[in-house]
mmCIF file of C-alpha atoms in Angstrom:
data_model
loop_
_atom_site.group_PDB
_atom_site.id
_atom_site.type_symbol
_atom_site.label_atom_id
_atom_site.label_comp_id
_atom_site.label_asym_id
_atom_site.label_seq_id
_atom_site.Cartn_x
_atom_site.Cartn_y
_atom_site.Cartn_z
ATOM 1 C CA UNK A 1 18.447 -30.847 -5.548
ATOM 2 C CA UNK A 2 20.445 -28.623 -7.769
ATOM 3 C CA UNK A 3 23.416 -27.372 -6.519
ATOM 4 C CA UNK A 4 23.397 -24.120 -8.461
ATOM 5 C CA UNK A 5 22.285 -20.788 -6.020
ATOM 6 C CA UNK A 6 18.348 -20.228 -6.423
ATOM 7 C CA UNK A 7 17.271 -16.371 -5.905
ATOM 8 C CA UNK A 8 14.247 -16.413 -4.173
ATOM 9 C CA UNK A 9 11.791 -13.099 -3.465
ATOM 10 C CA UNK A 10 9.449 -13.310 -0.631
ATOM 11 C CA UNK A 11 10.399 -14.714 2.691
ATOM 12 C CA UNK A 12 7.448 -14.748 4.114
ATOM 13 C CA UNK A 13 4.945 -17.808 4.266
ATOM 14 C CA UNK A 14 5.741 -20.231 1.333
ATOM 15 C CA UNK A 15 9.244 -18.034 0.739
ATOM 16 C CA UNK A 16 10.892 -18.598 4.021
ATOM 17 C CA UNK A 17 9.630 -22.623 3.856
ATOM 18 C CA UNK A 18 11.160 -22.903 0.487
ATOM 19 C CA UNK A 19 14.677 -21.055 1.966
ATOM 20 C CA UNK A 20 14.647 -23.590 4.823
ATOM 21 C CA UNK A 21 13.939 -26.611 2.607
ATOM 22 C CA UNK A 22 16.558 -25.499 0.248
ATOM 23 C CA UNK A 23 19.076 -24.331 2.712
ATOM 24 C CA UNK A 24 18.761 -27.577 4.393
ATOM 25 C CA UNK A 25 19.619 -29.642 1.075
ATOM 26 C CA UNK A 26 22.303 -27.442 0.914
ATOM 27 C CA UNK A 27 21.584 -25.543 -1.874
ATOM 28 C CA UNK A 28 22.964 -22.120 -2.178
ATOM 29 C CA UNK A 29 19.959 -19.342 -1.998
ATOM 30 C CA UNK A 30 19.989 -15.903 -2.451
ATOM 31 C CA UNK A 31 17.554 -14.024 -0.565
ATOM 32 C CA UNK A 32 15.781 -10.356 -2.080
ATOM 33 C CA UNK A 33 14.349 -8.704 1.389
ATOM 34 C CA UNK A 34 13.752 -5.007 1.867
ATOM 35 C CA UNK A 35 14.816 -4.381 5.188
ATOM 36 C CA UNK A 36 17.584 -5.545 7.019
ATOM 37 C CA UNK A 37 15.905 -6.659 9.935
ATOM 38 C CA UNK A 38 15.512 -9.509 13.017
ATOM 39 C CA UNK A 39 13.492 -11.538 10.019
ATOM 40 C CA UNK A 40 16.903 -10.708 7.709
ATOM 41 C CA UNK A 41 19.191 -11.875 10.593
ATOM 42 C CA UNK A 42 17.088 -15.297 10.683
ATOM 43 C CA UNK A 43 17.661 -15.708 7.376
ATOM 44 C CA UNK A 44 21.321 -15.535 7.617
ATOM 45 C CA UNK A 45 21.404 -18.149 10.257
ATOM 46 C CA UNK A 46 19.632 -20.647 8.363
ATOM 47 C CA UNK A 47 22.735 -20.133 5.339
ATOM 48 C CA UNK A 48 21.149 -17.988 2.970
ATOM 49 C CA UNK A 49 22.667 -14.753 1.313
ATOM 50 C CA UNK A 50 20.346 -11.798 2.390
ATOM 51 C CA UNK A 51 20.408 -8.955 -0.409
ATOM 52 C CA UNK A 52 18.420 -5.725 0.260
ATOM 53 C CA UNK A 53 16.556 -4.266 -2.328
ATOM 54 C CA UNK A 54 12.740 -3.823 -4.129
ATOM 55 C CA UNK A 55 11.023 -5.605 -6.632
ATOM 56 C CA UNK A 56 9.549 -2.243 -8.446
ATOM 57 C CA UNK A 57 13.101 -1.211 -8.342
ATOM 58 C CA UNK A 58 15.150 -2.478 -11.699
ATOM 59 C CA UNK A 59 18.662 -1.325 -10.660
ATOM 60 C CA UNK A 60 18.177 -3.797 -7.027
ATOM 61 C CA UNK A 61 16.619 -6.669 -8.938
ATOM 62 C CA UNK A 62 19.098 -6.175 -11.627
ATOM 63 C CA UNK A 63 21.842 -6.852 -8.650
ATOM 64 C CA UNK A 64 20.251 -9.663 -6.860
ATOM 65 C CA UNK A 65 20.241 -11.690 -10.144
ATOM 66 C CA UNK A 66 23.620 -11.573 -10.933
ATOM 67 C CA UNK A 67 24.867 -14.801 -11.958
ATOM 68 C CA UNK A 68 21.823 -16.455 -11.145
ATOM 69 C CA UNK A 69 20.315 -18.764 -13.262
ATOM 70 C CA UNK A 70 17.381 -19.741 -10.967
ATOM 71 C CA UNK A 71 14.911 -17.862 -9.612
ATOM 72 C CA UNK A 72 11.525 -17.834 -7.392
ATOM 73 C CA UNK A 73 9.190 -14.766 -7.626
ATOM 74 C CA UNK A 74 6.443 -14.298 -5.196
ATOM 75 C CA UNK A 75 5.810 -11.049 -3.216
ATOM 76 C CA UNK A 76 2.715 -10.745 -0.402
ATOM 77 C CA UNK A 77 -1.036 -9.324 -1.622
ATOM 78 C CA UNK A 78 0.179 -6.099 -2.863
ATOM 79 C CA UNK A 79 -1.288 -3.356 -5.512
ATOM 80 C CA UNK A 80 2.444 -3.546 -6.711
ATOM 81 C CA UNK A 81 1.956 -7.329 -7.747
ATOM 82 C CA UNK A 82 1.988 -6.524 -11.526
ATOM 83 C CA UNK A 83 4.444 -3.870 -11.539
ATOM 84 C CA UNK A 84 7.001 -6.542 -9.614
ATOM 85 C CA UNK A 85 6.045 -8.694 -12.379
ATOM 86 C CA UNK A 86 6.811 -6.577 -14.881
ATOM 87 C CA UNK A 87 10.133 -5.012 -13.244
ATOM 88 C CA UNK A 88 11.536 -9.020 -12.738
ATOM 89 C CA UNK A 89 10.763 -10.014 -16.591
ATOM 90 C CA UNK A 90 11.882 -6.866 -18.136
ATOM 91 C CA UNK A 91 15.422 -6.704 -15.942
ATOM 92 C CA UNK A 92 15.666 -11.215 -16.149
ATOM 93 C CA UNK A 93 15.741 -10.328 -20.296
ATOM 94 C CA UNK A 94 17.802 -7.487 -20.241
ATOM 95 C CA UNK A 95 20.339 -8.562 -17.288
ATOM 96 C CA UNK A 96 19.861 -11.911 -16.816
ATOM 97 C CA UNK A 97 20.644 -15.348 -17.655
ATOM 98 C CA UNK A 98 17.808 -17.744 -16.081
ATOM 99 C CA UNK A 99 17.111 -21.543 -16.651
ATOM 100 C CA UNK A 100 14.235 -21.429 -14.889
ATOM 101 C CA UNK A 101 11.741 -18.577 -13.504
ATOM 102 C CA UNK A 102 8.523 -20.356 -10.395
ATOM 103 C CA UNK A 103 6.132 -17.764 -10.220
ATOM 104 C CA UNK A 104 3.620 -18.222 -7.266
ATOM 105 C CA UNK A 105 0.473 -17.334 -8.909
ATOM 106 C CA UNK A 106 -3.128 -17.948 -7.769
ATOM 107 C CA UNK A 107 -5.743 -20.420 -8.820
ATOM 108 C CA UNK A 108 -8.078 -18.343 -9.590
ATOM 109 C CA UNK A 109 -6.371 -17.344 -12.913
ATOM 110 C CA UNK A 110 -7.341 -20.939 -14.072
ATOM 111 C CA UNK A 111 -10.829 -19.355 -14.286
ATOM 112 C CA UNK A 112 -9.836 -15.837 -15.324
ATOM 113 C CA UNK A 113 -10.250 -14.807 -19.233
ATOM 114 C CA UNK A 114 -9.278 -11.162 -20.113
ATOM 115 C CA UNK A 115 -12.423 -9.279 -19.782
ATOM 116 C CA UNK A 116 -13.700 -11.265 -16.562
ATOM 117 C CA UNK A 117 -14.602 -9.297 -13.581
ATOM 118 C CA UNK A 118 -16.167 -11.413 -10.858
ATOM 119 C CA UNK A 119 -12.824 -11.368 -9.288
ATOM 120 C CA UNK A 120 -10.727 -9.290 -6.905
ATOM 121 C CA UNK A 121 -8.537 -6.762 -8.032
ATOM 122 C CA UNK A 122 -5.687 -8.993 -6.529
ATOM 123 C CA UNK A 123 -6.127 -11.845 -8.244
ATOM 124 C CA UNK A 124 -6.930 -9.551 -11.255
ATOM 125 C CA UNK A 125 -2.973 -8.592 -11.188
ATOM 126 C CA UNK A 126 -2.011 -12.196 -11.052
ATOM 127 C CA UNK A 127 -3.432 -13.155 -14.311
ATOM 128 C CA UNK A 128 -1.946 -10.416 -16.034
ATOM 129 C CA UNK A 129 1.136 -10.785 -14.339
ATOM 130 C CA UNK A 130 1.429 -14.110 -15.422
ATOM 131 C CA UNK A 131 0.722 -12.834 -19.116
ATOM 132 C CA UNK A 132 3.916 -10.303 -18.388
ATOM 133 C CA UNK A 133 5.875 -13.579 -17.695
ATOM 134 C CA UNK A 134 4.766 -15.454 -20.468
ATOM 135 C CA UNK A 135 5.161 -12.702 -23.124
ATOM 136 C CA UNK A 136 8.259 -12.375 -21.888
ATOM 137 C CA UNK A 137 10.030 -15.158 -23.587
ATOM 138 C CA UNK A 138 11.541 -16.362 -20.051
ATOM 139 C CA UNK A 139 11.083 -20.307 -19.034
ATOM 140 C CA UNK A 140 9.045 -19.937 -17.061
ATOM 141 C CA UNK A 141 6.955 -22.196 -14.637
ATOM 142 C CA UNK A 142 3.292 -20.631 -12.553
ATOM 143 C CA UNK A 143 2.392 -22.630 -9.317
ATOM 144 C CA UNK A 144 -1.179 -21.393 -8.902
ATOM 145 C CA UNK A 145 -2.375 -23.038 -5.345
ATOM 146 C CA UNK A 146 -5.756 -22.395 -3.940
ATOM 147 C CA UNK A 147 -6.403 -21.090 -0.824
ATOM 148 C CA UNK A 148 -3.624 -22.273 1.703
ATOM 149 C CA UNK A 149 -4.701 -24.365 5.000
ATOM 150 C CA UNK A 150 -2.446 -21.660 6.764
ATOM 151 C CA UNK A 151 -4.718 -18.521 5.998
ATOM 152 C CA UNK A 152 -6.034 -17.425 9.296
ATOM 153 C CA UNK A 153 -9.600 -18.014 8.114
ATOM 154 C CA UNK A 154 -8.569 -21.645 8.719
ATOM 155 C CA UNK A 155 -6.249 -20.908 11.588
ATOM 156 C CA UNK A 156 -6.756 -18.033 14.314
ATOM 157 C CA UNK A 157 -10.339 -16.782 12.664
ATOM 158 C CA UNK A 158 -11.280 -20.845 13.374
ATOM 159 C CA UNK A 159 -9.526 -21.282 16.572
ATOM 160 C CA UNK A 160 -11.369 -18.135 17.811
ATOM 161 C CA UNK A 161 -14.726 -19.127 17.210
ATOM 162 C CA UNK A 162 -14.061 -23.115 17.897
ATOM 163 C CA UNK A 163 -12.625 -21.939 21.590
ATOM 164 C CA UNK A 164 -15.536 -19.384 21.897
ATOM 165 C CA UNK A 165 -18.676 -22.000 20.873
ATOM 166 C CA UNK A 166 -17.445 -24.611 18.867
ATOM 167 C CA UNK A 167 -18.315 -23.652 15.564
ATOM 168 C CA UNK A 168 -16.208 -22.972 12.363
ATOM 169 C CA UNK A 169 -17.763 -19.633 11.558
ATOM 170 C CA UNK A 170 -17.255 -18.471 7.740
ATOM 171 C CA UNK A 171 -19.436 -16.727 5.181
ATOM 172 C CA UNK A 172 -18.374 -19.674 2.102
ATOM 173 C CA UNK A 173 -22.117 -20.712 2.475
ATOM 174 C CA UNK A 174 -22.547 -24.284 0.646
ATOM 175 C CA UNK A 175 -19.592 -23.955 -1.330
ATOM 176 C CA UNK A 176 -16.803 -26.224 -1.706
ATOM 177 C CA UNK A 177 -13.354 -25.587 -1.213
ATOM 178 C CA UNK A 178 -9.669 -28.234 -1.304
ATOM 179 C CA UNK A 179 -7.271 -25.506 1.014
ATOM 180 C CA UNK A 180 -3.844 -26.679 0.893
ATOM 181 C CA UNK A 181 -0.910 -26.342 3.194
ATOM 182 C CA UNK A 182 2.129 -24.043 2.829
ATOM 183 C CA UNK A 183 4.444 -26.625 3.654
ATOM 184 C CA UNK A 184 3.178 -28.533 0.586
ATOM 185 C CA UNK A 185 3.714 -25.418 -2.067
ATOM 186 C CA UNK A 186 7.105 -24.718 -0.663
ATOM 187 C CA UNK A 187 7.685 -28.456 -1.302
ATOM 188 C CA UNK A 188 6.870 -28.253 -4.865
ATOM 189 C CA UNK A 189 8.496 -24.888 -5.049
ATOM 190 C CA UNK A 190 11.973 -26.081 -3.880
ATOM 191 C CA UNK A 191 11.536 -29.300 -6.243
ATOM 192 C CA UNK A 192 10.774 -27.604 -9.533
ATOM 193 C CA UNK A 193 14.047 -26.461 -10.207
ATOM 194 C CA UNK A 194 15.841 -29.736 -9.762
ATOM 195 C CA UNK A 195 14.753 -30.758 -13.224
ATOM 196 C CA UNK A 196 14.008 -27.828 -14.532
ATOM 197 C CA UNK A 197 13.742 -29.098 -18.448
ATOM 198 C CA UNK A 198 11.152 -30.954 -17.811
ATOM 199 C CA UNK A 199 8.758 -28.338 -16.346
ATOM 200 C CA UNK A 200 9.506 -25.752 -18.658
ATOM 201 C CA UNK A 201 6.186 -24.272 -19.583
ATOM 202 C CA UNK A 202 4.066 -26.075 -17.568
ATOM 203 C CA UNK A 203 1.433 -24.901 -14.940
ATOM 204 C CA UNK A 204 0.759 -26.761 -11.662
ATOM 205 C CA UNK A 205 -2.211 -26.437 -9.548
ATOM 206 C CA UNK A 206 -1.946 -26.877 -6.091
ATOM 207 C CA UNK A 207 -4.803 -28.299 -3.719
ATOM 208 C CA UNK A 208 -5.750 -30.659 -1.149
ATOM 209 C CA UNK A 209 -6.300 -34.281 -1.212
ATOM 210 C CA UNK A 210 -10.198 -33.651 -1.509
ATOM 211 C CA UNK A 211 -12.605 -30.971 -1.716
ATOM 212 C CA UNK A 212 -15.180 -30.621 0.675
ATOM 213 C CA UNK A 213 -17.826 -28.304 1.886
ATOM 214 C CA UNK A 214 -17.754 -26.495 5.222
ATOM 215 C CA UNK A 215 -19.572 -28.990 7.158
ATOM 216 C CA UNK A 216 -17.624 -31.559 6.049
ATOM 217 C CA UNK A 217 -14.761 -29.512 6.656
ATOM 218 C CA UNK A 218 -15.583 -28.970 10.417
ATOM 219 C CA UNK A 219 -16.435 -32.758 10.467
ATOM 220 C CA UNK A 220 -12.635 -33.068 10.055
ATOM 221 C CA UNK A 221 -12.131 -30.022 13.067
ATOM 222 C CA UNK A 222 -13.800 -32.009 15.531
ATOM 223 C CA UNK A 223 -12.033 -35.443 14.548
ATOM 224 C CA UNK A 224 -8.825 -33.910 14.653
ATOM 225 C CA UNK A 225 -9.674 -31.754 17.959
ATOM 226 C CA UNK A 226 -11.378 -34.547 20.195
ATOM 227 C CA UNK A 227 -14.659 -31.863 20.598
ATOM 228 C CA UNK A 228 -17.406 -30.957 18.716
ATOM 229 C CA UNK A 229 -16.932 -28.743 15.849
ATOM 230 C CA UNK A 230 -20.105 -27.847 13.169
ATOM 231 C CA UNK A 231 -20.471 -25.130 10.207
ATOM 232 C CA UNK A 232 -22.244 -21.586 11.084
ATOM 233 C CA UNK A 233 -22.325 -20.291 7.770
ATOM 234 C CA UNK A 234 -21.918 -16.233 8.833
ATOM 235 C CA UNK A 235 -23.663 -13.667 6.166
ATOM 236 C CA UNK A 236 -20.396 -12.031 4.332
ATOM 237 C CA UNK A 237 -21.450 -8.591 4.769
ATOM 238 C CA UNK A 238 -22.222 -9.428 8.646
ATOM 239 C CA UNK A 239 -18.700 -11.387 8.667
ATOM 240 C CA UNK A 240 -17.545 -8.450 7.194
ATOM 241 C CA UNK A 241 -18.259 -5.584 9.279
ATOM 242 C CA UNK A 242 -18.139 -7.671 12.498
ATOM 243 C CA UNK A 243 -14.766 -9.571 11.535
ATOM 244 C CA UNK A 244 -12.608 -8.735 8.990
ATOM 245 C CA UNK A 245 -13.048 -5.190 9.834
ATOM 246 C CA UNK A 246 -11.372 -5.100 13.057
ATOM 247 C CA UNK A 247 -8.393 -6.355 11.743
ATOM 248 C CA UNK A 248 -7.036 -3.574 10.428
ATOM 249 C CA UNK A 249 -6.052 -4.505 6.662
ATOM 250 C CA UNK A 250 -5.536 -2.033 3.960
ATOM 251 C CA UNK A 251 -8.686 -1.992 1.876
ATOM 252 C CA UNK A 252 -6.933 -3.820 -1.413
ATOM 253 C CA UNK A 253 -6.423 -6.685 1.076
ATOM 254 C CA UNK A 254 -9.745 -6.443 2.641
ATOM 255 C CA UNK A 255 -11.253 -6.318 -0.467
ATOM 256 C CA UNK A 256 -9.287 -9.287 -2.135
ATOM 257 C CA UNK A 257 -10.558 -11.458 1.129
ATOM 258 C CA UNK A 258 -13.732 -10.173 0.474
ATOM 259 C CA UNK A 259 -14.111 -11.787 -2.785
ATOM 260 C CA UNK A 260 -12.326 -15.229 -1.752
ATOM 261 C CA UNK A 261 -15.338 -15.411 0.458
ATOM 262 C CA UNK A 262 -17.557 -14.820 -2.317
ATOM 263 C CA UNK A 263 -16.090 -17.187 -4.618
ATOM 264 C CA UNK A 264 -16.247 -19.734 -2.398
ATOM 265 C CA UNK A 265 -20.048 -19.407 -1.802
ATOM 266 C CA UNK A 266 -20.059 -19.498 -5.688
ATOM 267 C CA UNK A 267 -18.284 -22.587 -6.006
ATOM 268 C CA UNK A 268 -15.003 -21.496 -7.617
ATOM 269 C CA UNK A 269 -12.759 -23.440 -5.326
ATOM 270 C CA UNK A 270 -14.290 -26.969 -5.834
ATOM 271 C CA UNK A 271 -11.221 -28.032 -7.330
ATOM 272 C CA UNK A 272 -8.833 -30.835 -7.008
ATOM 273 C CA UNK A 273 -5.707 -31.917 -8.478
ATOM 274 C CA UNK A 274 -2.753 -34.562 -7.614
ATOM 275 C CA UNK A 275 0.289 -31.701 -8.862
ATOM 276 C CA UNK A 276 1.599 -31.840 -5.132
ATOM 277 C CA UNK A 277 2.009 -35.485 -5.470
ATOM 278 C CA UNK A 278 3.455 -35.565 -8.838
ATOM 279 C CA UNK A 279 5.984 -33.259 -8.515
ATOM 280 C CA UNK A 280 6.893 -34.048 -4.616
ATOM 281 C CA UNK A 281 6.009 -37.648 -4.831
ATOM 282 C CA UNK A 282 4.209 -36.765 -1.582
ATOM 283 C CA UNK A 283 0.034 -36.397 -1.150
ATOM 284 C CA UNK A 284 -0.697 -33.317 0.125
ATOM 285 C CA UNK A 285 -1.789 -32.930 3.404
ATOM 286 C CA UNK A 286 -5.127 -33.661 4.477
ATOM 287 C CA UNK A 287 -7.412 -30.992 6.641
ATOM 288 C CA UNK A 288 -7.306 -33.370 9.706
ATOM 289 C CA UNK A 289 -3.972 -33.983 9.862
ATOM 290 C CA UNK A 290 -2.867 -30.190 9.395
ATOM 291 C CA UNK A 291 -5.088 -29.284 12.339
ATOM 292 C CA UNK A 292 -4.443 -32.173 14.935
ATOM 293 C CA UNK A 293 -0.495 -31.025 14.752
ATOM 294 C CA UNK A 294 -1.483 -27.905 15.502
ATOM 295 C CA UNK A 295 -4.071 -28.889 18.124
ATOM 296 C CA UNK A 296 -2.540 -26.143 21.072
ATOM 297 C CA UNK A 297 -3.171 -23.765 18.473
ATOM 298 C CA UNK A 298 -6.753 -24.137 17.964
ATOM 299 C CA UNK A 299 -7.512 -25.426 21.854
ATOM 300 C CA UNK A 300 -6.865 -23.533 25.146
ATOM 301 C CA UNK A 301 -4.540 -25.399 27.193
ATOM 302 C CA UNK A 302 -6.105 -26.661 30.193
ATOM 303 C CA UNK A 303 -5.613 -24.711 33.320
ATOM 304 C CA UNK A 304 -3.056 -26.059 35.696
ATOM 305 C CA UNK A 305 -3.916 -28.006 38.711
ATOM 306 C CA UNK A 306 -3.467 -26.769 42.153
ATOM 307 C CA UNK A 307 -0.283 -27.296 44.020
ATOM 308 C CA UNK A 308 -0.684 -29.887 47.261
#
C-alpha cells in the first residue's frame, strides 16, 4: 500500500471500509465529514485525520486537499451528487496536485448515453458527473459496482419477510441481477491507488461471482440459512406503497430505488465481470457466503430454554 496520505469523502458504507482497510495498512488518511460527531470520534480512533467541511463548498474541499496527492470521492444518494462532482474537479485543478482521483460511480452509467432516460434521476447525475471528471483533465479512475449485497433489499427488507414466511419478497420479477458486497468495493477502492500508473484511465466494474435470477438467488438464502427460502415476486407499485413507503426516504431516494427495481425486472443488472479479482487478487464474494456470516441477522435467535 502506498504510504502517501489518501483523502477520502464519504465515511459511510464503502468509505468507512476503505478508512479501516487503509488505516490498518497503515496508510495515512484524511477524512472530509460534515459534522463532528460520535461517527467523527470513531474515525479518530481507528487513526484517521477527521476534517470538517462540504463537498458543494470549494473553500472546505480546497482545505482538505492540501498536500494531497490521492484522493477518493464518493458522497451518499444525494440531488447534490453532480454539484460535489463538479466542486471536487474544479477546486483538484485549481488547488490541487493529485496522482490519482477513485470516483465511486454506478453501473448503470455503463448503459447510459446522453439523451437516455429510462433511468433514475440519481444515476442520471452519476453519468454526468463522471463526464465532469473526465473533462476535467484529472487522472482519474470510476469504480462503477452494481447493486451492493449490503442494500437492505438484500438485508433487513429480506430478513423481514424470510422471518415472517420464508420468502424473499422483491418486485425484480424474472430479472437477473450479480449484487456485490461492500467489503469487496472498499477492497478494490483501497488497492487502486497502490499502483496508481497503471489504472490511470481505466474503468472497473464491480459484481458478483455470478448472476442469477431471484429464485436462484433465494436458492442460495435457504442453503446458507438451513430453512426454506423461495422468490415471491411482489408487483412494484404494490411493493411500493406497502414497503418502501413506510420507510420514510426523501422522494429523490425513493424514486432512485424505484427505478433499481425496475431495471432489474428489465434485465439491466445481468452483468458480470472478474474486476474484483483482478485488481484484489480476491473473487468476490458469493451470495451464500455473504448471508450465512450474517445468519443472526436474517434468523431470530431461538428463545432461551427454561431455567431448572
Amino acid at each position: 500500500m502506498p504510504s502517501q496520505p489518501v483523502l477520502v469523502t464519504g465515511a459511510g458504507g464503502v468509505g468507512r471500509t476503505v478508512i479501516e482497510r487503509l488505516c490498518a495498512d497503515e496508510v495515512p488518511v484524511r477524512v472530509l465529514v460534515r459534522r463532528d460527531d460520535d461517527r467523527a470520534a470513531a474515525l479518530r480512533r481507528l487513526g484517521a485525520e477527521v476534517v470538517l467541511g462540504d463537498l458543494t463548498r470549494p473553500e472546505t474541499v480546497a482545505a482538505a486537499l492540501w498536500d494531497m496527492d490521492r484522493m477518493y470521492f464518493a458522497m451518499p444518494v444525494s440531488r447534490d451528487h453532480l454539484l460535489a462532482a463538479t466542486v471536487v474537479a474544479s477546486v483538484a485543478r485549481e488547488y490541487g496536485d493529485l496522482d490519482v482521483l477513485v470516483g465511486l460511480s454506478q453501473m448503470t452509467v455503463s448503459q447510459m448515453t446522453a439523451t437516455s432516460t429510462d433511468e433514475s434521476h440519481q444515476q442520471r447525475l452519476h453519468w454526468l458527473a463522471e463526464q465532469v471528471l473526465d473533462w476535467s483533465g484529472l487522472p482519474v479512475v470510476h469504480v462503477r459496482p452494481t447493486s451492493f449485497l449490503d442494500n437492505p433489499l438484500f438485508t433487513d427488507l429480506a430478513a423481514r419477510s424470510i422471518r415472517t414466511d420464508g420468502t424473499l419478497a422483491l418486485p425484480f420479477g424474472s430479472g437477473r441481477t450479480s449484487p456485490v458486497a461492500v467489503a469487496d468495493v472498499a477492497r478494490v477502492v483501497a488497492a487502486l491507488p497502490a499502483d496508481r500508473h497503471s489504472h490511470l484511465d481505466h474503468v472497473y466494474e464491480l459484481t458478483g461471482p455470478r448472476a442469477m435470477d431471484m429464485t436462484e438467488m433465494a436458492g442460495e438464502y435457504s442453503r446458507a440459512l438451513g430453512r426454506s427460502v423461495v422468490y415471491l415476486d411482489v408487483p412494484l407499485e404494490r411493493w411500493r406503497d406497502e414497503v418502501l413507503s413506510r420507510a420514510g426516504l426523501p422522494p429523490h431516494h425513493e424514486d432512485h430505488i424505484v427505478t433499481m427495481c425496475r431495471l432489474h425486472q428489465q434485465n439491466r443488472y445481468d452483468r458480470v465481470t472478474d474486476d474484483v479479482e483482478r485488481v484484489t487478487g480476491v473473487p468476490a464474494q458469493a451470495v451464500g457466503d455473504f448471508v450465512a456470516a450474517r445468519h443472526d441477522r436474517f434468523l431470530a435467535p431461538e428463545p432461551a430454554e427454561p431455567l431448572g
